[in-house]
Coordinates of C-alpha atoms in Angstrom, one line a residue:
X1 CA 10.0 1.3 3.3
X2 CA 13.6 1.6 3.6
X3 CA 16.8 -0.5 3.0
X4 CA 18.2 -1.7 6.8
X5 CA 20.9 -1.8 5.0
X6 CA 21.3 -5.3 7.5
X7 CA 23.7 -8.2 6.7
X8 CA 25.8 -9.1 8.8
X9 CA 26.0 -10.0 13.1
X10 CA 29.3 -8.8 13.9
X11 CA 30.3 -6.6 17.3
X12 CA 30.5 -3.1 16.3
X13 CA 32.3 -0.9 18.8
X14 CA 30.8 3.2 19.2
X15 CA 32.0 6.1 20.8
X16 CA 28.8 5.8 22.9
X17 CA 28.3 1.4 23.6
X18 CA 29.2 -2.3 22.9
X19 CA 26.4 -2.7 20.6
X20 CA 25.0 -7.5 20.4
X21 CA 24.4 -9.2 17.6
X22 CA 21.2 -9.5 15.7
X23 CA 21.2 -13.7 17.5
X24 CA 21.5 -12.1 20.7
X25 CA 19.4 -13.4 23.8
X26 CA 19.1 -10.4 25.6
X27 CA 16.7 -8.1 22.1
X28 CA 13.3 -8.0 22.5
X29 CA 10.1 -6.9 20.2
X30 CA 8.9 -3.9 22.2
X31 CA 6.6 -1.0 21.8
X32 CA 8.1 2.5 21.5
X33 CA 8.2 5.0 24.7
X34 CA 5.9 7.9 23.8
X35 CA 9.8 9.3 23.6
X36 CA 11.7 6.5 21.6
X37 CA 8.1 7.0 18.9
X38 CA 9.2 10.7 18.3
X39 CA 12.8 9.7 18.6
X40 CA 12.9 7.3 15.3
X41 CA 10.1 9.5 12.9
X42 CA 13.1 12.5 13.9
X43 CA 15.4 9.3 12.4
X44 CA 13.7 7.7 9.8
X45 CA 13.1 11.8 9.0
X46 CA 15.8 12.0 7.5
X47 CA 15.2 9.6 5.1
X48 CA 11.0 10.0 4.5
X49 CA 10.5 13.4 5.1
X50 CA 10.0 14.0 0.8
X51 CA 9.5 17.3 -0.1
X52 CA 8.4 17.8 3.8
X53 CA 10.2 20.5 6.1
X54 CA 11.4 17.6 9.2
X55 CA 8.9 19.5 11.2
X56 CA 6.2 19.4 8.9
X57 CA 6.9 15.6 8.6
X58 CA 6.6 14.7 12.9
X59 CA 3.5 16.7 12.8
X60 CA 2.4 14.7 9.5
X61 CA 3.4 11.1 11.8
X62 CA 0.3 12.5 14.6
X63 CA -1.7 12.7 12.1
X64 CA -1.9 10.5 10.4
X65 CA -1.7 8.9 13.6
X66 CA -5.1 9.9 14.9
X67 CA -7.4 8.6 11.8
X68 CA -10.5 6.0 11.1
X69 CA -7.7 2.9 9.6
X70 CA -5.8 4.0 13.0
X71 CA -6.7 5.3 15.7
X72 CA -7.2 3.1 19.4
X73 CA -4.9 0.9 18.1
X74 CA -5.3 1.1 14.5
X75 CA -0.7 1.8 14.1
X76 CA 1.6 -0.8 16.3
X77 CA 4.7 1.2 16.9
X78 CA 7.5 -1.4 17.1
X79 CA 11.4 -1.3 18.4
X80 CA 14.3 -3.4 18.4
X81 CA 16.0 -2.7 21.5
X82 CA 18.7 -4.9 24.3
X83 CA 16.9 -4.9 27.1
X84 CA 20.4 -5.3 29.0
X85 CA 21.0 -1.6 28.6
X86 CA 19.1 0.7 30.9
X87 CA 19.5 4.3 28.2
X88 CA 19.2 1.4 25.9
X89 CA 19.2 2.8 22.1
X90 CA 16.9 1.9 19.0
X91 CA 18.8 -1.2 17.6
X92 CA 15.6 -1.0 14.2
X93 CA 12.0 0.5 14.4
X94 CA 9.0 -0.6 12.3
X95 CA 5.3 0.5 12.2
X96 CA 1.7 -2.0 11.1
X97 CA -1.3 -1.2 11.0
X98 CA -4.3 -3.3 11.5
X99 CA -6.0 -3.9 8.2
X100 CA -9.1 -6.2 7.7
X101 CA -9.2 -8.8 5.2
X102 CA -11.1 -11.6 3.2
X103 CA -10.2 -14.9 2.2
X104 CA -11.8 -17.5 0.3
X105 CA -10.9 -21.4 0.5
X106 CA -12.6 -24.8 1.1
X107 CA -15.8 -22.8 -0.2
X108 CA -16.1 -20.4 2.6
X109 CA -14.5 -16.7 2.0
X110 CA -13.1 -15.5 5.6
X111 CA -13.3 -12.3 7.4
X112 CA -9.9 -12.7 8.8
X113 CA -7.9 -9.6 10.7
X114 CA -4.1 -9.1 8.7
X115 CA -1.3 -6.5 9.2
X116 CA 0.4 -4.0 6.7
X117 CA 4.3 -3.6 7.1
X118 CA 5.7 -0.4 6.7
X119 CA 8.3 2.1 8.4
X120 CA 11.2 -0.3 8.4
X121 CA 14.5 1.4 9.3
X122 CA 17.5 0.4 11.3
X123 CA 20.1 3.9 12.2
X124 CA 23.2 4.1 9.8
X125 CA 25.5 3.3 12.5
X126 CA 23.6 0.6 13.2
X127 CA 23.2 -1.1 10.4
X128 CA 25.3 -4.9 9.5
X129 CA 24.8 -6.2 13.0
X130 CA 22.1 -7.9 12.1
X131 CA 19.0 -6.2 13.9
X132 CA 16.7 -5.4 11.1
X133 CA 16.9 -9.2 10.4
X134 CA 16.7 -9.4 14.2
X135 CA 13.3 -7.6 14.2
X136 CA 11.4 -9.2 10.9
X137 CA 11.8 -12.9 12.4
X138 CA 10.1 -11.5 15.8
X139 CA 7.9 -9.3 14.0
X140 CA 6.2 -11.7 12.0
X141 CA 5.9 -14.6 14.7
X142 CA 3.7 -11.4 17.0
X143 CA 1.4 -10.0 13.6
X144 CA 0.4 -13.9 13.6
X145 CA -1.0 -13.4 17.0
X146 CA -1.4 -9.8 17.4
X147 CA -5.2 -8.1 17.8
X148 CA -7.2 -10.5 16.4
X149 CA -10.0 -10.2 18.7
X150 CA -10.9 -14.1 18.5
X151 CA -10.1 -13.5 14.6
X152 CA -7.8 -14.9 12.9
X153 CA -4.2 -13.2 11.2
X154 CA -4.0 -15.4 7.8
X155 CA -1.6 -13.4 6.2
X156 CA 0.2 -10.0 6.7
X157 CA 1.7 -8.0 3.5
X158 CA 5.0 -5.5 3.1
X159 CA 6.1 -3.3 0.8
X160 CA 9.2 -3.7 0.5
X161 CA 12.0 -0.8 -2.2
X162 CA 14.7 -3.0 -1.2
X163 CA 14.1 -6.5 -4.4
X164 CA 12.9 -9.2 -2.7
X165 CA 15.7 -11.0 -1.6
X166 CA 16.1 -9.2 2.1
X167 CA 12.6 -10.6 3.2
X168 CA 11.7 -12.5 0.9
X169 CA 14.4 -14.3 3.1
X170 CA 12.2 -14.0 6.3
X171 CA 8.6 -15.3 5.2
X172 CA 7.7 -12.1 3.0
X173 CA 7.0 -14.0 -0.7
X174 CA 7.4 -11.1 -3.4
X175 CA 4.4 -11.4 -5.7
X176 CA 3.7 -9.9 -8.9
X177 CA 4.6 -5.6 -8.6
X178 CA 3.7 -3.9 -11.5
X179 CA 2.9 -0.6 -13.0
X180 CA 2.4 1.0 -16.2
X181 CA 2.6 5.3 -16.2
X182 CA 1.3 7.9 -18.3
X183 CA 2.2 11.5 -18.7
X184 CA -0.1 14.4 -16.9
X185 CA -2.3 16.4 -19.8
X186 CA -4.6 19.0 -19.8
X187 CA -8.1 17.6 -21.0
X188 CA -10.6 18.8 -22.9
X189 CA -13.8 21.0 -21.3
X190 CA -16.1 18.0 -24.0
X191 CA -14.1 15.1 -22.9
X192 CA -13.9 16.0 -19.3
X193 CA -17.7 15.9 -19.5
X194 CA -17.6 12.3 -20.2
X195 CA -16.9 11.2 -16.0
X196 CA -18.1 12.5 -13.3
X197 CA -15.4 13.8 -10.5
X198 CA -15.2 11.8 -6.9
X199 CA -15.0 14.0 -4.0
X200 CA -14.9 12.8 -0.3
X201 CA -18.8 12.2 0.1
X202 CA -19.1 9.9 -2.4
X203 CA -16.5 7.7 -1.0
X204 CA -18.9 5.6 1.4
X205 CA -21.1 4.3 -0.9
X206 CA -18.5 3.5 -3.5
X207 CA -16.5 1.9 -0.9
X208 CA -19.3 -0.1 0.9
X209 CA -19.7 -1.2 -2.7
X210 CA -16.7 -2.8 -4.0
X211 CA -16.7 -4.0 -1.1
X212 CA -19.4 -6.3 -1.7
X213 CA -18.5 -6.9 -5.2
X214 CA -15.2 -8.3 -3.5
X215 CA -17.5 -11.1 -1.7
X216 CA -19.2 -11.7 -4.6
X217 CA -16.0 -11.9 -6.8
X218 CA -14.2 -13.8 -4.1
X219 CA -17.7 -16.4 -3.4
X220 CA -17.3 -17.1 -7.1
X221 CA -13.8 -17.7 -7.5
X222 CA -14.7 -20.4 -4.7
X223 CA -16.8 -22.4 -7.4
X224 CA -14.4 -22.2 -10.4
X225 CA -11.2 -22.6 -9.1
X226 CA -11.7 -25.3 -6.0
X227 CA -8.4 -25.8 -4.3
X228 CA -6.7 -22.7 -4.1
X229 CA -6.7 -19.7 -2.4
X230 CA -7.4 -16.0 -2.5
X231 CA -6.6 -12.8 -0.6
X232 CA -7.8 -9.7 -0.7
X233 CA -7.5 -6.6 1.6
X234 CA -10.7 -4.6 2.1
X235 CA -11.0 -1.7 0.2
X236 CA -12.6 0.0 3.0
X237 CA -13.4 4.2 3.4
X238 CA -11.1 4.0 6.2
X239 CA -8.2 2.7 4.4
X240 CA -9.0 5.1 1.7
X241 CA -9.6 8.0 3.9
X242 CA -6.1 7.7 5.3
X243 CA -4.2 7.7 2.0
X244 CA -6.6 11.3 1.6
X245 CA -5.3 12.3 5.7
X246 CA -1.6 12.8 3.6
X247 CA -2.0 13.4 0.6
X248 CA -3.7 16.4 2.6
X249 CA -1.7 17.9 5.1
X250 CA 1.3 17.3 2.1
X251 CA -0.8 19.5 0.0
X252 CA -1.7 22.4 2.3
X253 CA 1.6 22.5 3.8
X254 CA 3.2 22.7 0.0
X255 CA 0.7 24.9 -1.3
X256 CA -2.2 26.4 1.5
X257 CA -4.8 24.1 -0.4
X258 CA -6.0 20.9 -0.2
X259 CA -7.4 18.9 -3.2
X260 CA -11.2 18.0 -3.8
X261 CA -11.4 16.0 -6.1
X262 CA -10.7 12.6 -5.2
X263 CA -11.6 10.5 -7.9
X264 CA -13.8 10.0 -11.3
X265 CA -16.8 7.4 -12.2
X266 CA -18.3 7.0 -15.6
X267 CA -21.2 5.4 -17.2
X268 CA -20.2 2.0 -18.8
X269 CA -24.0 1.4 -19.5
X270 CA -27.0 1.6 -18.8
X271 CA -27.1 0.6 -14.3
X272 CA -24.0 -0.5 -14.5
X273 CA -20.3 2.7 -13.6
X274 CA -16.6 2.5 -13.4
X275 CA -14.2 4.8 -11.1
X276 CA -11.1 4.8 -9.9
X277 CA -10.9 6.8 -6.8
X278 CA -6.7 8.3 -6.8
X279 CA -3.7 10.0 -4.5
X280 CA -0.6 12.4 -5.0
X281 CA 2.2 11.6 -4.2
X282 CA 4.7 14.1 -3.4
X283 CA 8.6 13.6 -4.5
X284 CA 9.7 17.4 -4.0
X285 CA 8.7 20.4 -4.8
X286 CA 11.9 21.7 -6.8
X287 CA 14.3 18.7 -7.1
X288 CA 13.6 17.8 -11.0
X289 CA 15.6 14.2 -10.1
X290 CA 12.2 13.2 -7.9
X291 CA 9.2 12.1 -9.8
X292 CA 5.9 13.6 -8.4
X293 CA 3.1 11.0 -8.9
X294 CA -1.0 10.5 -9.1
X295 CA -1.5 6.9 -8.3
X296 CA -5.2 5.1 -9.4
X297 CA -5.4 4.0 -5.9
X298 CA -8.8 1.4 -7.2
X299 CA -10.0 0.8 -10.3
X300 CA -13.7 -0.7 -10.0
X301 CA -16.0 -1.4 -12.9
X302 CA -19.4 -2.8 -11.4
X303 CA -20.1 -6.4 -13.4
X304 CA -16.2 -6.5 -13.7
X305 CA -15.2 -9.7 -12.8
X306 CA -11.6 -9.0 -11.4
X307 CA -9.9 -12.6 -11.1
X308 CA -11.4 -13.8 -14.3
X309 CA -11.7 -10.7 -16.3
X310 CA -7.8 -10.6 -18.1
X311 CA -8.5 -14.2 -19.1
X312 CA -12.3 -12.5 -21.8
X313 CA -11.5 -11.9 -24.9
X314 CA -11.3 -8.5 -26.2
X315 CA -13.0 -9.0 -29.5
X316 CA -16.4 -9.2 -27.2
X317 CA -18.8 -6.0 -26.6
X318 CA -19.1 -5.9 -23.0
X319 CA -15.6 -5.4 -22.4
X320 CA -14.7 -3.4 -25.3
X321 CA -17.7 -0.9 -23.0
X322 CA -15.7 -1.7 -20.3
X323 CA -12.3 -0.9 -21.9
X324 CA -13.3 2.8 -23.4
X325 CA -15.3 3.8 -19.2
X326 CA -11.3 2.7 -18.9
X327 CA -10.4 5.3 -21.2
X328 CA -11.7 7.8 -19.9
X329 CA -11.1 7.2 -15.9
X330 CA -7.8 7.5 -16.9
X331 CA -7.7 11.0 -19.3
X332 CA -9.8 12.3 -16.0
X333 CA -7.1 11.6 -13.5
X334 CA -3.9 12.1 -16.6
X335 CA -6.3 16.1 -16.4
X336 CA -6.0 16.1 -12.5
X337 CA -2.8 15.4 -12.4
X338 CA -1.9 18.2 -14.6
X339 CA -3.7 20.6 -12.4
X340 CA -0.9 20.2 -9.5
X341 CA 2.0 20.5 -11.7
X342 CA 2.2 16.3 -11.1
X343 CA 4.7 14.5 -13.3
X344 CA 2.7 11.4 -14.3
X345 CA -0.5 9.0 -13.5
X346 CA 0.6 5.2 -12.1
X347 CA -2.4 2.9 -12.4
X348 CA -0.3 -0.5 -10.2
X349 CA -0.9 -4.3 -10.9
X350 CA -3.0 -3.4 -14.1
X351 CA -5.7 -5.9 -16.1
X352 CA -5.1 -6.9 -19.7
X353 CA -8.7 -4.4 -19.5
X354 CA -6.8 -2.0 -18.1
X355 CA -3.9 -1.7 -20.0
X356 CA -5.6 -1.5 -23.6
X357 CA -7.4 1.9 -22.3
X358 CA -4.0 3.1 -21.7
X359 CA -3.1 2.5 -24.7
X360 CA -5.8 4.1 -26.4
X361 CA -4.8 7.1 -24.7
X362 CA -0.1 6.6 -25.0
X363 CA -0.1 3.2 -27.8
X364 CA 4.0 3.2 -26.2
X365 CA 1.3 2.2 -23.0
X366 CA 4.4 -0.6 -21.8
X367 CA 3.8 -2.3 -18.2
X368 CA 6.8 -2.0 -15.9
X369 CA 7.5 -4.7 -13.6
X370 CA 9.2 -4.0 -10.5
X371 CA 11.8 -5.5 -9.1
X372 CA 13.7 -2.6 -6.3
X373 CA 10.5 -0.6 -5.3
X374 CA 7.2 -1.4 -3.7
X375 CA 7.3 -5.3 -4.2
X376 CA 4.1 -6.6 -3.0
X377 CA 5.5 -9.3 -0.5
X378 CA 3.1 -11.3 2.0
X379 CA 3.5 -13.5 5.1
X380 CA 0.8 -16.4 5.0
X381 CA -0.3 -18.5 7.8
X382 CA -3.2 -20.2 6.6
X383 CA -1.5 -23.8 5.9
X384 CA 1.9 -25.3 4.2
X385 CA 2.5 -25.2 0.1
X386 CA 0.6 -21.7 -0.2
X387 CA 3.0 -19.4 -0.8
X388 CA 3.0 -18.5 -4.1
X389 CA 0.7 -16.3 -7.1
X390 CA 3.1 -17.7 -9.9
X391 CA 2.7 -21.3 -8.4
X392 CA -0.5 -21.3 -8.6
X393 CA -2.3 -22.1 -5.1
X394 CA -2.4 -17.8 -4.0
X395 CA -3.7 -15.7 -5.9
X396 CA -3.5 -11.5 -4.1
X397 CA -7.1 -9.8 -5.8
X398 CA -6.9 -6.3 -5.6
X399 CA -3.6 -5.9 -5.5
X400 CA -3.6 -2.3 -6.4
X401 CA -1.9 0.5 -4.4
X402 CA -4.8 1.0 -2.2
X403 CA -2.8 -2.0 0.5
X404 CA 0.4 0.0 0.3
X405 CA 1.2 1.1 3.6

């Protein structure tokens, strides 16, 4: 998300109009016309196009809106406008993606609707009037009942690039946001043979297994952690494919080819596997100050409980097998990143076992706590008092990069 840079409510005279402040009763959060949607892309494209030209960025947005996750109303566009003005200017804008999610509480695992909020943008000449604040206030109320289709919407999420305070003040509570990074390294052939590459054709079955494991672990959590709430976004194939559509479009624009390798899989022991799915993000091609990153979208170990695994003893031989398997996967990710001339591999909210695995590859690996960018944040609609992971009242399971939008 780009900073809304929006902290005041004063009226400001411009050459075009006298705009109202953010509390004006004539302001409304509406869906843009096609022309207004294109205008928002042109406005935010100047900040977000990264390595793409503006024309390519506009084509990418059209492409991303046609994916399985986003088509048929899966993505919704919002603009804050002044209804008192005929030729209404865009005061602020954002988009939301409908997501499948799970909530575990009171002995029940329930599938619910969630929404991921992205592309929050206030045009530079509209900042300082309270428009972003007004938009987020209206959006929080609207999303609770938006596209629920007979299901509940119990929470929404966003990923703040402006720290924790602004969105927390509007109801999206910051959750743990950490990561580890590894440098890119070309692996030896014998090391690469220890894992197998994943292609797009492999992912549907693995996503189905992942979802089944997630549901099972949440049911177990109901037994062991009565009174607590566990929530998770479902890492389904539609979500994973959206990330890959994004990377494939950019790769083709920049290099004329698309990545075929989507992750890696390895055997932990007979009958038990571990795998990771990744995506590549290019901030720039020739700017040394920008970091191009291979992100691990999702890391899964069959038979592992992601809710309890941080507390398990590292002396356990089964855990040692898991750590060794994750080490192999991270090494495969490093190698793949090197093939695309990327700068680093990044894993969000790594478990203790993942950190141990990373340290086998780079002993100086440290967990970095983010406090300014990509702050995972959640608004809870499911009742009072369930506000923060740190309080122990709610736990965000699988808080990994796949949830980002």
